[in-house]
Amino acid sequence: MSSIRVLPELLISQIAAGEVVERPASALKELLENSLDAGAREISVQLAAGGSKLLKVSDDGHGIPRDEIKLALARHATSKIGSLEDLEHVASLGFRGEALASMASVSRLTLTSRRTGEKHAWTVTASGSSITRASPAALPAGTSIEVRDLYFNTPARRKFLKSDPTEFAHCEEAFKRIALSRPDAGFTLQHNGRAQWHLKPQPLRARIGALLGDDFNVTSIQLDESSAGLRISGAIGLPAHARASREAQYPFVNGRYVRDKLAAHAIRQAYQDVLHHDRHPAYVLFIEIEPGQVDVNVHPTKTEVRFRDSRAVHQFIFHALNKALAGAVAGSAAPRGPVFTPAPGAAPAYMQQGAMALNVASPSAFYETLFRQPEPALAPQETEDTPLGYALAQLSGIYVLAQNRHGLVIVDMHAAHERIMYEKLKVALDQREIPMQPLLVPLSFPAEALDVATVEEQGGVLRTIGFDIAAASPKSLIVRAVPAPLADADARQLAGDVLREIRETGASRVLTERRNELLGTMACHAAVRANRKLTVLEMNALLREMEATERSGQCNHGRPTWHQITVAELDRLFMRGR
């Protein structure tokens, strides 16, 4: 039986390196965070062979004094915390004092630093267990750390590194995350002697555009909400422009990029009503919270956090995003362009879409009741109050064409009306007030035995959602009333689909976690169908309802409901002015 013994310090560091420095990108992240903690405003990164042969980070921070430069490579040596109270209120990016020691144990590392005001710099080198004495060196004020031949002395770890392009891709992603978190600092990145990125200090919107593309700005909305010591700000993508993967998701907590399941779940929940199938939202979000309310000492990589009051944080994130997405309605539409508007919470300054809840049975009366004025002329003077403008015509029985102050608006009338009905049904169900509309002639139809059993067992659930259905015989049902907003729907098909939802989902779930799916089914039946000819009165009523409905940019399946084409775009299409 082997005896217990204390491990050598080098082996301890190499074990720690396996957690802290998983690959070159991990080392780059730690070095960049150190530079920012040192107050750097300009940071330069040089890589070779994906960072495995060379990883060099230089900054213009406050530097390290001569008598501390060697100590900086010791394990658990840090200037950022000194007590348990400091650990519980960490405000810096780094604090564990492990990263440099871990890198020094598995690479050939050179640390050169010049404290502001000192005559020259000082440098030390480390290779495995040996560290040289500090010696004079030439360097502007700041710090330069050069990591060569990562894992040269631990071949078992080195063989797990991927190809140079793959490792560089990971390094570039780590670089982008840090650069997004601090748009006030300048960053440059070179790989194998070629410049890849040069970012000057700039506003957040410009930094997002530089790193993620101008399309991200054009297809996202600004967010800035605060409550009870919490703040969330940044940009969230419109549901219609969701991605096939999670690659464009950048959450930060107190400036630190994190992978937090709680925050991710809250964000996903906020999008659940408007996201199409398996698509993923794009976002750059900054969560600010009192340092004492979040534990960042969860994992050596510091990418995981725990919130003291996780429920409150979850609810705050969910409601902030839900509010922003609900505000992204047609009522705030404008030409395509930057989305960061001066007023916090304002909707994007680019094309958006809307949702509708239209009663087209008596359009003229509806319009006058809703707006207390007669229907406007075909092309009146557009105002800010009617951002979707006024109807011009209907195309192919599917699209409504309208003119607003920016140009042409194209509306998918079924998708838009579906969203309107969906939102109205949600509100009515929340208030337990989905009114019934008795059928002039009750509808009887053949039914499966399971459907008849469902009606007999779940009559209360059916009445809650506005149905009066009863068994006419062991093999038939009779529909006496349907939800009033769905009075024009095919009662037989509607009843069949609703009964199937209840039967397959279960009554206990259909009005809780599955209620949105049920209401979506009902809304789809209620929405105006393709090839239904609308009058100008009906089309304008639809546009006004879209402007007044939350989340009107997408139907409840995530499809866009309308699209703006500006006059300038039309001019380019027809080569006017050339």
Coordinates of C-alpha atoms in Angstrom, one line a residue, residues 221-515:
I221 CA -32.9 46.0 -30.5
Q222 CA -31.3 47.9 -27.7
L223 CA -32.0 46.9 -24.1
D224 CA -31.4 48.8 -20.9
E225 CA -33.3 48.0 -17.8
S226 CA -32.6 48.4 -14.1
S227 CA -34.3 47.2 -10.9
A228 CA -33.4 46.6 -7.3
G229 CA -29.6 46.6 -7.7
L230 CA -29.7 44.8 -11.1
R231 CA -29.1 46.1 -14.5
I232 CA -29.2 44.5 -17.9
S233 CA -28.1 46.2 -21.1
G234 CA -26.9 45.5 -24.6
A235 CA -28.5 44.2 -27.8
I236 CA -30.8 41.3 -28.5
G237 CA -31.6 39.9 -31.9
L238 CA -35.1 40.0 -33.4
P239 CA -36.7 36.6 -33.4
A240 CA -37.0 36.7 -37.2
H241 CA -33.2 36.8 -37.4
A242 CA -32.5 34.0 -35.0
R243 CA -29.6 31.7 -35.8
A244 CA -29.2 28.0 -36.4
S245 CA -26.6 27.8 -33.6
R246 CA -25.7 29.5 -30.3
E247 CA -22.5 31.0 -31.7
A248 CA -23.7 34.6 -31.5
Q249 CA -24.6 34.6 -27.8
Y250 CA -22.5 36.8 -25.5
P251 CA -23.6 37.0 -21.9
F252 CA -21.5 39.0 -19.4
V253 CA -21.8 39.3 -15.7
N254 CA -20.0 42.4 -14.2
G255 CA -17.9 42.5 -17.4
R256 CA -17.0 38.8 -17.3
Y257 CA -18.0 36.4 -20.1
V258 CA -19.9 33.6 -18.4
R259 CA -21.7 30.3 -19.3
D260 CA -24.6 30.4 -16.9
K261 CA -27.5 28.0 -17.2
L262 CA -29.8 30.2 -15.2
A263 CA -29.3 33.3 -17.4
A264 CA -29.5 31.2 -20.6
H265 CA -32.8 29.6 -19.4
A266 CA -34.3 33.0 -18.6
I267 CA -33.3 34.4 -22.1
R268 CA -34.7 31.3 -23.8
Q269 CA -37.9 31.6 -21.9
A270 CA -38.3 35.3 -23.0
Y271 CA -38.0 34.2 -26.6
Q272 CA -40.2 31.1 -26.3
D273 CA -43.3 32.9 -27.7
V274 CA -41.6 34.3 -30.8
L275 CA -38.7 31.9 -31.6
H276 CA -39.1 29.6 -34.6
H277 CA -38.6 25.9 -33.8
D278 CA -35.0 25.1 -33.1
R279 CA -33.5 28.5 -33.8
H280 CA -31.4 30.3 -31.3
P281 CA -31.5 34.0 -30.4
A282 CA -28.4 36.2 -30.9
Y283 CA -27.5 38.7 -28.2
V284 CA -24.8 40.7 -26.4
L285 CA -26.0 41.2 -22.9
F286 CA -24.3 42.8 -19.9
I287 CA -25.7 41.9 -16.5
E288 CA -24.5 44.2 -13.7
I289 CA -25.1 43.1 -10.1
E290 CA -23.5 44.0 -6.7
P291 CA -20.4 41.8 -6.5
G292 CA -21.4 40.4 -3.1
Q293 CA -24.6 39.0 -4.8
V294 CA -22.7 36.7 -7.2
D295 CA -20.1 34.0 -6.6
V296 CA -17.5 34.0 -9.3
N297 CA -15.2 31.5 -7.4
V298 CA -17.0 28.4 -8.8
H299 CA -14.5 27.0 -11.2
P300 CA -10.8 27.8 -12.0
T301 CA -11.7 29.2 -15.4
K302 CA -14.1 31.7 -13.8
T303 CA -16.6 31.3 -16.6
E304 CA -19.3 29.9 -14.2
V305 CA -21.1 31.9 -11.6
R306 CA -23.7 31.5 -8.9
F307 CA -26.2 34.1 -8.0
R308 CA -27.2 34.5 -4.3
D309 CA -30.8 35.1 -5.3
S310 CA -31.1 33.1 -8.5
R311 CA -34.9 33.3 -8.7
A312 CA -34.8 37.1 -8.6
V313 CA -32.1 37.3 -11.2
H314 CA -33.9 34.8 -13.5
Q315 CA -37.2 36.8 -13.2
F316 CA -35.4 40.1 -13.8
I317 CA -33.7 38.8 -17.0
F318 CA -36.8 37.2 -18.3
H319 CA -39.1 40.2 -17.7
A320 CA -36.5 42.7 -19.1
L321 CA -36.1 40.7 -22.4
N322 CA -39.8 39.9 -22.6
K323 CA -40.6 43.7 -22.3
A324 CA -38.1 44.6 -25.0
L325 CA -39.4 41.9 -27.3
A326 CA -42.9 42.9 -26.7
G327 CA -42.0 46.5 -27.5
A328 CA -40.5 45.5 -30.8
V329 CA -43.8 46.1 -32.6
A330 CA -44.8 47.8 -35.7
G331 CA -45.6 51.0 -33.7
S332 CA -41.9 51.8 -33.6
A333 CA -40.9 50.7 -37.0
A334 CA -38.5 52.8 -39.1
P335 CA -36.1 52.3 -42.0
R336 CA -33.4 49.7 -41.7
G337 CA -30.4 51.1 -40.0
P338 CA -28.6 51.2 -36.6
V339 CA -30.8 50.0 -33.7
F340 CA -29.3 51.9 -30.9
T341 CA -31.7 54.7 -30.5
P342 CA -31.2 57.6 -28.0
A343 CA -34.1 56.7 -25.8
P344 CA -33.6 53.5 -23.6
G345 CA -36.2 50.9 -24.4
A346 CA -37.1 52.5 -27.7
A347 CA -37.8 50.0 -30.5
P348 CA -35.3 49.4 -33.3
A349 CA -34.7 51.9 -36.1
Y350 CA -35.0 49.3 -38.7
M351 CA -37.6 47.1 -40.2
Q352 CA -39.8 45.4 -37.7
Q353 CA -43.0 43.5 -37.7
G354 CA -46.3 43.4 -35.8
A355 CA -49.1 41.3 -34.5
M356 CA -52.8 41.6 -35.0
A357 CA -56.2 40.9 -33.5
L358 CA -58.7 41.9 -36.1
N359 CA -62.4 41.5 -36.2
V360 CA -63.2 41.7 -39.9
A361 CA -66.9 40.9 -39.6
S362 CA -67.9 44.6 -39.7
P363 CA -64.8 46.5 -40.7
S364 CA -66.3 49.9 -41.1
A365 CA -67.9 49.8 -37.6
F366 CA -64.8 48.3 -36.2
Y367 CA -62.6 51.0 -37.6
E368 CA -64.8 53.8 -36.4
T369 CA -65.2 52.3 -32.9
L370 CA -61.5 51.7 -32.5
F371 CA -60.3 55.0 -33.8
R372 CA -63.4 57.2 -33.4
Q373 CA -62.8 58.6 -36.9
P374 CA -63.7 57.6 -40.4
E375 CA -61.3 55.5 -42.4
P376 CA -58.5 57.7 -43.9
A377 CA -58.0 58.3 -47.6
L378 CA -55.9 55.9 -49.5
A379 CA -52.6 57.8 -49.2
P380 CA -53.0 60.4 -46.4
Q381 CA -50.2 62.3 -44.7
E382 CA -48.4 59.6 -42.7
T383 CA -47.6 60.4 -39.1
E384 CA -45.6 58.8 -36.3
D385 CA -48.9 57.3 -35.0
T386 CA -49.4 55.2 -38.0
P387 CA -45.9 53.7 -38.7
L388 CA -47.3 51.0 -41.0
G389 CA -49.1 53.6 -43.1
Y390 CA -52.2 52.9 -45.1
A391 CA -53.3 50.1 -47.3
L392 CA -52.8 50.3 -51.1
A393 CA -53.8 46.8 -52.3
Q394 CA -53.8 43.1 -51.6
L395 CA -51.4 40.8 -53.5
S396 CA -52.2 37.2 -54.4
G397 CA -54.7 37.0 -51.6
I398 CA -51.8 36.6 -49.2
Y399 CA -50.1 40.0 -48.7
V400 CA -51.3 43.5 -47.8
L401 CA -49.3 46.3 -49.5
A402 CA -49.2 49.6 -47.6
Q403 CA -47.4 52.9 -47.9
N404 CA -45.8 54.6 -44.9
R405 CA -43.4 57.5 -44.6
H406 CA -40.5 55.3 -45.4
G407 CA -41.8 53.5 -48.5
L408 CA -43.5 50.2 -49.0
V409 CA -44.7 47.8 -46.3
I410 CA -45.6 44.2 -47.1
V411 CA -47.7 42.3 -44.6
D412 CA -48.3 38.6 -44.4
M413 CA -52.0 38.9 -43.4
H414 CA -52.4 35.4 -42.0
A415 CA -49.2 35.5 -39.9
A416 CA -50.0 38.9 -38.6
H417 CA -53.6 38.1 -37.8
E418 CA -52.5 34.9 -36.1
R419 CA -50.2 36.8 -33.7
I420 CA -53.0 39.3 -32.9
M421 CA -55.5 36.5 -32.1
Y422 CA -52.9 34.6 -30.1
E423 CA -52.1 37.7 -27.9
K424 CA -55.8 38.3 -27.4
L425 CA -56.5 34.7 -26.4
K426 CA -53.6 34.8 -23.9
V427 CA -54.9 37.9 -22.2
A428 CA -58.5 36.5 -22.1
L429 CA -57.3 33.2 -20.7
D430 CA -55.2 34.9 -18.0
Q431 CA -58.3 36.7 -17.0
R432 CA -60.4 33.6 -17.3
E433 CA -62.7 35.5 -19.6
I434 CA -62.6 33.8 -23.0
P435 CA -66.2 34.5 -24.0
M436 CA -68.3 31.9 -25.7
Q437 CA -70.2 32.5 -29.0
P438 CA -73.2 30.2 -29.2
L439 CA -73.6 28.7 -32.7
L440 CA -76.8 29.6 -34.5
V441 CA -77.1 25.9 -35.4
P442 CA -75.2 23.5 -33.1
L443 CA -72.8 21.3 -35.1
S444 CA -72.9 17.6 -34.7
F445 CA -70.2 15.3 -36.2
P446 CA -68.8 11.8 -35.8
A447 CA -65.9 11.4 -33.3
E448 CA -63.5 8.8 -32.0
A449 CA -64.3 7.2 -28.7
L450 CA -61.3 8.9 -27.2
D451 CA -62.6 12.3 -28.2
V452 CA -66.0 11.6 -26.7
A453 CA -64.3 10.4 -23.4
T454 CA -62.1 13.6 -23.4
V455 CA -65.2 15.8 -23.7
E456 CA -67.0 13.9 -20.8
E457 CA -63.9 14.1 -18.6
Q458 CA -62.6 17.6 -19.4
G459 CA -65.8 19.7 -19.8
G460 CA -64.4 22.2 -17.2
V461 CA -61.2 22.7 -19.2
L462 CA -63.2 23.2 -22.4
R463 CA -65.5 25.8 -20.8
T464 CA -62.4 27.6 -19.5
I465 CA -61.2 28.1 -23.0
G466 CA -64.6 29.0 -24.4
F467 CA -66.0 25.8 -25.7
D468 CA -69.4 24.1 -25.1
I469 CA -69.0 20.6 -26.4
A470 CA -71.0 17.6 -25.4
A471 CA -71.4 13.9 -26.3
A472 CA -74.3 13.4 -28.6
S473 CA -73.8 9.7 -28.7
P474 CA -71.0 7.2 -28.0
K475 CA -69.6 8.0 -31.4
S476 CA -70.5 11.6 -32.0
L477 CA -70.1 15.1 -30.5
I478 CA -72.1 18.3 -30.7
V479 CA -70.5 21.8 -30.5
R480 CA -72.9 24.4 -29.1
A481 CA -70.5 27.3 -28.6
V482 CA -66.9 28.2 -29.5
P483 CA -64.6 31.0 -28.2
A484 CA -66.1 34.3 -29.5
P485 CA -62.8 35.4 -31.1
L486 CA -62.9 32.2 -33.1
A487 CA -66.5 32.4 -34.2
D488 CA -65.6 32.4 -37.9
A489 CA -63.3 29.3 -37.7
D490 CA -64.2 25.8 -38.9
A491 CA -65.9 24.6 -35.7
R492 CA -65.5 21.0 -36.4
Q493 CA -61.8 21.1 -37.3
L494 CA -61.1 23.6 -34.4
A495 CA -62.8 21.3 -31.9
G496 CA -61.0 18.3 -33.2
D497 CA -57.5 19.9 -32.9
V498 CA -58.2 21.3 -29.4
L499 CA -59.5 17.9 -28.2
R500 CA -56.3 16.3 -29.5
E501 CA -54.1 18.8 -27.7
I502 CA -56.0 18.1 -24.4
R503 CA -55.9 14.3 -24.9
E504 CA -52.2 14.1 -25.8
T505 CA -51.0 16.7 -23.3
G506 CA -53.2 16.1 -20.4
A507 CA -55.6 18.4 -18.7
S508 CA -53.2 19.2 -15.9
R509 CA -50.6 20.6 -18.3
V510 CA -52.7 22.0 -21.1
L511 CA -53.5 25.2 -19.1
T512 CA -50.0 25.5 -17.6
E513 CA -46.8 24.8 -19.4
R514 CA -48.5 23.7 -22.7
R515 CA -51.1 26.5 -22.8

